[in-house]
Amino acid sequence: MNTILNRAGRNFLLQHPWQLALALLGITLGVAVVIAIDLALDSALQSFKQAERTVSGKATHRIAGGEGGLDEMLYRKLRVEHGTRNLAPVLQTYLPIQQNPEIKLRVIGIDPFAENAFRSGWQSGQDGTQAAIRLVAETNTALIGRQTAEALGLNIDDELVVTTGTGDHRLRIVDLISPGSAAATEALRNIVIADISTVQEITGWFGKLSYIDVIIPDNGTRNVQPRLANLLPGDVSLVSIETQFESMQQMTEAFSINLSAMGLLSLLVGMFLIYNTMTFLVLQRRGLIGNLRLIGVTRQQISRMIIAEVLMLAAIGTTLGIGLGLLLGQIMLQPVSATVDTLYFRVDRLSLSVSPLQIGKAILLGIGATLLAAIPPLREANRFSPKHALTRSQLESGTRQLTRSVLLLGLISIAAGFAVGFLSETSIQLGLASVFLLLFGFALLTPSATLGFMSVVEALSGRHFGILGRLPPRMVGAEISRTGVAIAALMIAVAATVGMNLMIDSFRVTVAQWLNTTLQADLYVSLTSDKTTSDKAVKDQQLKSVIAELAEVDQVSTVLHSQVVADNKPVKISAFELTDASKNGFIFKQAFDADLWRAFEEQQAVIVTEPYAYHNKLKTGESIKLQTADGLQDFKIIGIYYDYSGDRGRLAMSRTQYLRYWPDLGYTGIGVYGVMGIDLNVLENRLRDLLQQGMELKSSRAIFDASMQVFNETFLITETLRWLAAGIAFVGVFGALMALQFERTRQLGILRAIGMTPRQLTGLICTETGLMGLTAGLIAVPVGLLVAYVLIHIVYLRSFGWTMAFHVDPAVLVQGLLLAVFAALLAGILPAYRMARTRPADALRAE
């Protein structure tokens, strides 16, 4: 019996390809978006990890200092004086090449003989000793990956021309790296290996190292690691490489959670689509199910038949979703990696990595979401007695009773959403859970709201248009079992679109206002040359003095962006030389007195950005311990200011205080304030004559425009996901209308038989779909406002530590409403066309 039932179920699905396709599409799109986000995010992090592991080989720890690098005498001291083995010095930088200026190669200087114990990826698959001898014995030589060489059209003995702060330099390729594994080959893309002395010579970083790789055996962690740490200067740290990877992952956690939430939102909308389609597939067979029950088929057998169908659909849809997710992940990898590169850490290569865990998660999500969405239709199939299963009126009557029941559940979900949002303290996950609870709650309210709205529309339209005016709203209400879910799915997608649009617009306005306040200078000189260069500080000081002496210049401010260590974690820091004008560029969270700037210059104090204070739970008046060459030093927090340049935050201190504990690395930027009434074009031309290689000059307007472009690129992936969710909702509405077409064939045939023209029938269907879209839009607009409020004041504050103004653009609300109506009308075109072309006789024969 079960075999016959299952075969009957499969045959029914095959006889209704539209419904089958829609069910598969809902599962496929939902799974695809989730796995694509997961793959893109994880691949960006894995790319970083793989590159580092390939270069560092067997290294377990890393000795690192600030951005000024390490003195190479530290390596000599550890190895010669203290007998520490398994050390490998490294000097690395990123350099543009003459063959393709758009590409920056990662140039790594190593001690080839010290590297033998580390078995780094570049040594695999070739004679490492011979390559090492050639790097040391022959001047200006380098190794490059075979894949990179082929991409650049280079061979052995060809020259690679790189550009540094000291000019153009030619590196002769003495060998091509051919690692033994595909992973190592990919990781070494755009990497050049040279001897440390060669890299020091072409960059001018004489006596400098970037870091020192260390191998500490597992059994030596307790003894070797503390002893080695005690030999290091106060501003140098011994960090586990795995700990460094974990720190990188934590940095991207908030970004990852927010993007994953967008993917789950798409899956949620997809679940409504699955529910809608499965409900229709069950309801289409209500007569068959009733007859089967009459001849003795049990509820359990009916349940097994439907579950078998659901599992089959879930398996096919999930498989297709994984395939589509791989394709979407490859497409999304570039924008996701660009955002990670801008906000967190550099990603050298782009390669999609897939793990069994990610595939397993996609399978669980696809099958689990499908089964969850199929529970209500399954209950519907078994709820009625055989007699009632044959009666359509019983279905809608039961649905209306269910609508009243879920109204209470929806109110409870909304209340829970508010409670979770405001009482969950700093949890990002619970903040996002509150958004989902609110969306789910309002989705449950949608059928009741639809019935109420249709009653009002029916009364108004009937008064002006008679029976033709009453029919569309009455048809929406009469088929609430079908239309309610479609409207709810569209409402969720549009509400999410409105909410995200308002959040992004609010953020854009906030950032624009912040930039306009922060960019106080007329022109900014950016000193892009590397801080490790030995004479950089002297050259920067000379340039500042020359600029300050120009007759067109009133004042000059400077900043050095560097990195220090606090609580064993790297922290960005800005050392300022401020003028009265540049002080106005700081927007403080709290009122401050006139003594703040005096304390900033004279005391061991810092001001911190809002994100840093939020993530580290710091307040004004507290202290931060910073690692210096003289050991840990306390710096008092005298103020907290707004900053939207990054979500991990930074510290700011006066240059005077900075130079007490850290080396002079020159300047990162110089702010130039022209005298009153000066022609800025004249000043800009004067400054350009002074600039050398590695220096850039930009106006405040150019910096503003570039910053806003980065902002738009950062949110590009969010907008893509938002439109994917809206697309899934559109498919849901289309599926509901196609289902209604089949269910109403006889009903519409009667209307045609009694005199309704094809044109009137088309108008009837289009009006009905327009009302569905209008209902979804009217509910989505206030829900979108609420979602935006929660995103701005709860989710994004917890994720990134940013306080944003709530900016409501009326155009966004109107666009959301029009989007809902347009999507519904567009989805109704094909059903209306097919219904209008159906001949009355064929329709009346249909059963």
XYZ file of N, CA, C and O in Angstrom, residues 506-635:
520
model
N 20.647 55.969 6.766
C 20.986 56.612 8.043
C 22.483 56.575 8.277
O 23.088 57.566 8.725
N 23.089 55.437 7.969
C 24.536 55.304 8.128
C 25.260 56.233 7.169
O 26.244 56.893 7.530
N 24.763 56.297 5.927
C 25.394 57.171 4.930
C 25.335 58.638 5.373
O 26.330 59.364 5.266
N 24.184 59.073 5.850
C 24.034 60.458 6.314
C 24.948 60.713 7.512
O 25.614 61.759 7.597
N 24.989 59.749 8.439
C 25.842 59.905 9.619
C 27.307 60.015 9.228
O 28.039 60.883 9.736
N 27.758 59.131 8.329
C 29.160 59.148 7.892
C 29.469 60.432 7.138
O 30.538 61.031 7.324
N 28.539 60.878 6.302
C 28.762 62.114 5.545
C 28.912 63.305 6.494
O 29.802 64.154 6.319
N 28.050 63.394 7.498
C 28.146 64.481 8.469
C 29.444 64.398 9.259
O 30.089 65.420 9.524
N 29.839 63.176 9.602
C 31.090 62.997 10.349
C 32.293 63.418 9.509
O 33.197 64.095 10.005
N 32.299 63.017 8.239
C 33.414 63.393 7.366
C 33.485 64.905 7.176
O 34.581 65.493 7.195
N 32.342 65.542 6.992
C 32.330 66.990 6.808
C 32.876 67.711 8.034
O 33.484 68.778 7.914
N 32.656 67.135 9.209
C 33.175 67.742 10.443
C 34.645 67.412 10.636
O 35.449 68.259 11.053
N 35.026 66.161 10.338
C 36.388 65.705 10.590
C 37.397 66.335 9.639
O 38.511 66.685 10.039
N 37.026 66.501 8.378
C 37.956 67.025 7.371
C 38.014 68.547 7.466
O 37.409 69.268 6.684
N 38.765 69.026 8.436
C 38.858 70.464 8.683
C 39.872 71.160 7.781
O 39.715 72.328 7.447
N 40.925 70.448 7.398
C 41.979 71.071 6.591
C 41.506 71.289 5.156
O 40.562 70.646 4.685
N 42.183 72.191 4.461
C 41.855 72.431 3.052
C 42.434 71.346 2.157
O 41.789 70.892 1.216
N 43.669 70.938 2.441
C 44.352 69.916 1.645
C 45.057 68.938 2.579
O 45.451 69.301 3.700
N 45.200 67.704 2.104
C 45.858 66.678 2.908
C 46.966 66.017 2.088
O 46.744 65.592 0.956
N 48.148 65.962 2.691
C 49.272 65.266 2.080
C 49.346 63.879 2.709
O 49.496 63.746 3.929
N 49.214 62.853 1.897
C 49.299 61.477 2.376
C 50.692 60.942 2.089
O 51.138 60.946 0.938
N 51.369 60.492 3.142
C 52.725 59.974 3.010
C 52.640 58.452 3.023
O 52.594 57.831 4.085
N 52.586 57.866 1.838
C 52.292 56.437 1.718
C 53.514 55.544 1.801
O 53.380 54.328 1.817
N 54.712 56.112 1.835
C 55.910 55.272 1.916
C 55.948 54.531 3.242
O 55.382 54.979 4.234
N 56.615 53.387 3.260
C 56.570 52.515 4.427
C 57.284 53.135 5.621
O 58.320 53.782 5.486
N 56.707 52.899 6.802
C 57.253 53.499 8.028
C 58.591 52.889 8.434
O 59.295 53.426 9.285
N 58.951 51.746 7.846
C 60.179 51.071 8.247
C 61.425 51.721 7.656
O 62.526 51.479 8.113
N 61.257 52.534 6.622
C 62.411 53.184 5.979
C 63.181 54.015 7.002
O 62.595 54.794 7.753
N 64.496 53.865 7.005
C 65.318 54.447 8.069
C 65.258 55.967 8.135
O 65.241 56.553 9.217
N 65.207 56.643 6.993
C 65.241 58.108 7.008
C 63.866 58.734 6.788
O 63.762 59.917 6.479
N 62.804 57.946 6.937
C 61.470 58.467 6.669
C 61.115 59.612 7.614
O 60.579 60.650 7.189
N 61.396 59.452 8.912
C 61.024 60.476 9.894
C 61.701 61.806 9.578
O 61.071 62.870 9.649
N 62.960 61.742 9.210
C 63.703 62.974 8.901
C 63.115 63.659 7.672
O 62.878 64.876 7.660
N 62.854 62.886 6.623
C 62.290 63.461 5.399
C 60.912 64.058 5.639
O 60.581 65.127 5.105
N 60.100 63.373 6.458
C 58.763 63.883 6.749
C 58.820 65.191 7.526
O 58.038 66.122 7.268
N 59.741 65.284 8.471
C 59.908 66.519 9.246
C 60.332 67.665 8.338
O 59.851 68.799 8.462
N 61.234 67.370 7.428
C 61.691 68.409 6.495
C 60.543 68.887 5.611
O 60.390 70.092 5.373
N 59.738 67.941 5.122
C 58.608 68.318 4.279
C 57.620 69.179 5.055
O 57.125 70.188 4.530
N 57.335 68.801 6.280
C 56.406 69.590 7.104
C 56.914 71.019 7.276
O 56.142 71.984 7.167
N 58.202 71.158 7.551
C 58.774 72.493 7.761
C 58.675 73.344 6.495
O 58.328 74.533 6.559
N 58.938 72.711 5.351
C 58.865 73.450 4.084
C 57.439 73.903 3.815
O 57.190 75.038 3.395
N 56.467 73.022 4.056
C 55.059 73.371 3.819
C 54.633 74.505 4.750
O 53.948 75.457 4.332
N 55.025 74.408 6.024
C 54.616 75.419 7.005
C 55.164 76.798 6.665
O 54.561 77.827 7.025
N 56.294 76.871 5.961
C 56.912 78.150 5.633
C 56.339 78.803 4.389
O 56.666 79.947 4.072
N 55.465 78.096 3.662
C 54.866 78.683 2.472
C 53.973 79.854 2.845
O 53.245 79.806 3.844
N 54.020 80.906 2.034
C 53.238 82.108 2.337
C 51.740 81.831 2.275
O 50.951 82.511 2.950
N 51.319 80.853 1.476
C 49.895 80.557 1.319
C 49.343 79.693 2.455
O 48.142 79.442 2.525
N 50.222 79.196 3.355
C 49.809 78.262 4.408
C 49.683 78.989 5.737
O 50.591 79.730 6.150
N 48.543 78.765 6.410
C 48.297 79.364 7.722
C 48.748 78.431 8.845
O 49.502 78.820 9.732
N 48.276 77.178 8.816
C 48.602 76.218 9.866
C 48.849 74.846 9.244
O 48.398 74.562 8.139
N 49.547 73.996 10.005
C 49.826 72.629 9.570
C 49.599 71.691 10.753
O 50.066 71.949 11.860
N 48.854 70.606 10.517
C 48.667 69.560 11.524
C 49.207 68.257 10.967
O 49.336 68.098 9.746
N 49.528 67.324 11.833
C 50.055 66.039 11.375
C 49.400 64.893 12.138
O 48.858 65.076 13.225
N 49.492 63.707 11.532
C 49.025 62.490 12.189
C 49.913 61.333 11.765
O 50.385 61.268 10.628
N 50.154 60.443 12.704
C 50.844 59.185 12.434
C 49.915 58.053 12.848
O 49.548 57.946 14.023
N 49.487 57.252 11.887
C 48.677 56.072 12.184
C 49.607 54.882 12.349
O 50.357 54.531 11.430
N 49.582 54.270 13.511
C 50.474 53.152 13.785
C 49.718 52.084 14.569
O 48.477 52.077 14.593
N 50.475 51.234 15.227
C 49.869 50.119 15.948
C 50.652 49.844 17.214
O 51.883 49.848 17.207
N 49.953 49.659 18.329
C 50.574 49.300 19.596
C 49.863 48.058 20.128
O 48.954 47.527 19.486
N 50.287 47.606 21.302
C 49.705 46.400 21.885
C 49.038 46.747 23.207
O 49.634 47.390 24.077
N 47.783 46.327 23.361
C 47.044 46.477 24.612
C 46.351 45.155 24.912
O 45.673 44.604 24.049
N 46.556 44.646 26.119
C 45.973 43.344 26.501
C 46.367 42.253 25.509
O 45.551 41.409 25.127
N 47.639 42.274 25.096
C 48.190 41.274 24.173
C 47.501 41.265 22.810
O 47.577 40.281 22.071
N 46.837 42.347 22.456
C 46.169 42.453 21.165
C 46.645 43.719 20.462
O 46.829 44.762 21.096
N 46.847 43.645 19.148
C 47.243 44.867 18.426
C 46.107 45.882 18.398
O 44.941 45.521 18.214
N 46.449 47.131 18.595
C 45.468 48.214 18.616
C 45.965 49.338 17.716
O 47.131 49.735 17.781
N 45.085 49.839 16.865
C 45.449 50.982 16.033
C 45.530 52.229 16.899
O 44.721 52.428 17.799
N 46.521 53.071 16.592
C 46.701 54.298 17.357
C 47.042 55.437 16.402
O 47.688 55.223 15.375
N 46.576 56.623 16.719
C 46.870 57.818 15.932
C 47.550 58.831 16.834
O 47.009 59.199 17.884
N 48.739 59.248 16.425
C 49.488 60.266 17.175
C 49.340 61.596 16.447
O 49.752 61.724 15.287
N 48.748 62.597 17.146
C 48.381 63.854 16.498
C 49.257 65.020 16.948
O 49.631 65.114 18.122
N 49.552 65.886 15.992
C 49.977 67.257 16.264
C 48.820 68.135 15.803
O 48.581 68.270 14.604
N 48.083 68.699 16.758
C 46.827 69.374 16.434
C 46.973 70.888 16.418
O 47.769 71.460 17.168
N 46.180 71.508 15.571
C 46.026 72.958 15.583
C 44.657 73.271 16.182
O 43.843 72.364 16.422
N 44.387 74.536 16.404
C 43.065 74.913 16.929
C 41.958 74.478 15.979
O 40.888 74.036 16.407
N 42.205 74.579 14.678
C 41.191 74.190 13.700
C 40.980 72.682 13.676
O 39.842 72.195 13.614
N 42.071 71.922 13.738
C 41.933 70.458 13.652
C 41.260 69.881 14.889
O 40.655 68.812 14.823
N 41.322 70.576 16.019
C 40.625 70.089 17.216
C 39.115 70.081 17.020
O 38.396 69.292 17.646
N 38.647 70.948 16.139
C 37.200 70.981 15.862
C 36.720 69.763 15.087
O 35.519 69.554 14.931
N 37.661 68.961 14.583
C 37.293 67.771 13.833
C 36.898 66.592 14.707
O 36.458 65.565 14.192
N 37.051 66.720 16.022
C 36.661 65.646 16.934
C 35.257 65.903 17.461
O 34.966 66.988 17.987
N 34.385 64.903 17.317
C 33.018 64.991 17.849
C 32.930 64.047 19.036
O 32.983 62.820 18.884
N 32.809 64.604 20.219
C 32.822 63.798 21.437
C 31.412 63.337 21.816
O 30.420 64.044 21.574
N 31.347 62.159 22.420
C 30.054 61.615 22.846
C 29.470 62.410 24.006
O 28.264 62.526 24.156
N 30.357 62.928 24.848
C 29.914 63.658 26.034
C 30.558 65.033 26.043
O 31.588 65.263 25.406
N 29.931 65.915 26.766
C 30.474 67.275 26.891
C 31.841 67.213 27.571
O 32.086 66.371 28.436
N 32.746 68.091 27.163
C 34.077 68.109 27.760
C 34.454 69.544 28.091
O 33.941 70.496 27.489
N 35.352 69.685 29.059
C 35.756 71.026 29.464
C 37.003 71.464 28.689
O 37.598 70.690 27.940
N 37.394 72.697 28.929
C 38.513 73.275 28.174
C 39.848 72.639 28.532
O 40.826 72.775 27.789
N 39.904 71.921 29.648
C 41.165 71.315 30.070
C 41.488 70.031 29.324
O 42.577 69.474 29.485
N 40.526 69.526 28.533
C 40.762 68.242 27.872
C 41.979 68.308 26.958
O 42.837 67.423 27.007
N 42.077 69.349 26.131
C 43.175 69.403 25.183
C 44.510 69.671 25.886
O 45.558 69.212 25.418
N 44.472 70.389 27.001
C 45.711 70.570 27.768
C 46.176 69.233 28.345
O 47.362 68.891 28.286
N 45.220 68.447 28.885
C 45.561 67.130 29.412
C 46.039 66.204 28.298
O 46.944 65.377 28.491
N 45.446 66.339 27.125
C 45.817 65.527 25.981
C 47.293 65.741 25.622
O 48.001 64.791 25.275
N 47.756 66.981 25.714
C 49.137 67.300 25.350
C 50.128 67.024 26.485
O 51.250 66.582 26.232
N 49.711 67.258 27.718
C 50.667 67.260 28.822
C 50.637 65.987 29.667
O 51.629 65.662 30.326
N 49.533 65.277 29.691
C 49.426 64.108 30.565
C 49.557 62.817 29.767
O 49.443 62.800 28.537
N 49.786 61.722 30.490
C 49.851 60.390 29.874
C 48.411 59.930 29.665
O 47.874 59.152 30.446
N 47.814 60.444 28.595
C 46.377 60.252 28.396
C 46.071 59.942 26.938
O 46.868 60.218 26.037
N 44.901 59.381 26.715
C 44.427 59.081 25.365
C 42.952 59.443 25.276
O 42.250 59.539 26.284
N 42.502 59.687 24.064
C 41.071 59.696 23.787
C 40.810 58.505 22.875
O 41.670 58.143 22.067
N 39.680 57.857 23.032
C 39.417 56.619 22.294
C 38.162 56.784 21.448
O 37.275 57.585 21.761
N 38.078 56.019 20.376
C 36.900 56.073 19.525
C 35.756 55.307 20.179
O 35.965 54.436 21.023
N 34.560 55.627 19.750
C 33.366 54.973 20.293
C 33.404 53.449 20.099
O 33.101 52.713 21.050
N 33.757 52.920 18.915
C 33.801 51.456 18.778
C 34.770 50.795 19.749
O 34.474 49.742 20.313
N 35.952 51.403 19.965
C 36.916 50.804 20.882
C 36.375 50.803 22.301
O 36.489 49.808 23.029
N 35.766 51.905 22.711
C 35.197 51.982 24.059
C 34.065 50.980 24.230
O 33.941 50.319 25.274
N 33.241 50.822 23.180
C 32.096 49.916 23.289
C 32.557 48.463 23.383
O 32.117 47.722 24.266
N 33.435 48.048 22.472
C 33.864 46.644 22.441
C 34.682 46.262 23.662
O 34.678 45.094 24.065
N 35.387 47.211 24.258
C 36.230 46.914 25.418
C 35.609 47.369 26.734
O 36.262 47.324 27.769
N 34.342 47.846 26.659
C 33.583 48.241 27.859
C 34.362 49.258 28.705
O 34.561 49.090 29.896
N 34.819 50.319 28.041
C 35.603 51.351 28.706
C 34.807 52.641 28.831
O 33.940 52.931 28.004
N 35.115 53.403 29.862
C 34.455 54.682 30.094
C 35.508 55.757 30.343
O 36.669 55.464 30.674
N 35.072 56.997 30.191
C 35.961 58.116 30.484
C 36.393 58.056 31.945
O 35.587 57.807 32.849
N 37.684 58.286 32.185
C 38.215 58.230 33.540
C 38.947 56.939 33.840
O 39.769 56.893 34.762
N 38.661 55.880 33.074
C 39.368 54.618 33.257
C 40.719 54.669 32.551
O 41.025 55.626 31.833
N 41.519 53.626 32.748
C 42.865 53.596 32.171
C 43.052 52.384 31.273
O 42.382 51.358 31.441
N 43.976 52.527 30.330
C 44.352 51.436 29.427
C 45.836 51.154 29.633
O 46.650 52.083 29.707
N 46.196 49.874 29.718
C 47.603 49.490 29.841
C 48.146 49.191 28.441
O 47.663 48.291 27.762
N 49.142 49.954 28.020
C 49.764 49.767 26.715
C 51.173 49.221 26.886
O 51.907 49.616 27.808
N 51.560 48.331 25.976
C 52.859 47.698 26.037
C 53.885 48.598 25.358
O 53.747 48.956 24.191
N 54.912 48.971 26.091
C 55.975 49.836 25.567
C 57.332 49.182 25.813
O 57.421 48.143 26.475
N 58.399 49.811 25.285
C 59.745 49.304 25.524
C 60.111 49.360 26.991
O 60.995 48.629 27.457
N 59.437 50.222 27.753
C 59.673 50.351 29.197
C 58.683 49.528 30.013
O 58.531 49.757 31.219
N 58.017 48.604 29.376
C 57.025 47.786 30.080
C 55.626 48.352 29.919
O 55.382 49.271 29.128
N 54.688 47.821 30.687
C 53.299 48.275 30.611
C 53.165 49.670 31.208
O 53.705 49.956 32.287
N 52.449 50.538 30.507
C 52.223 51.897 30.966
C 50.723 52.186 30.970
O 49.999 51.788 30.066
N 50.268 52.884 32.009
C 48.859 53.267 32.118
C 48.613 54.592 31.393
O 49.329 55.568 31.609
N 47.569 54.608 30.570
C 47.150 55.831 29.892
C 45.679 56.076 30.248
O 44.826 55.211 30.036
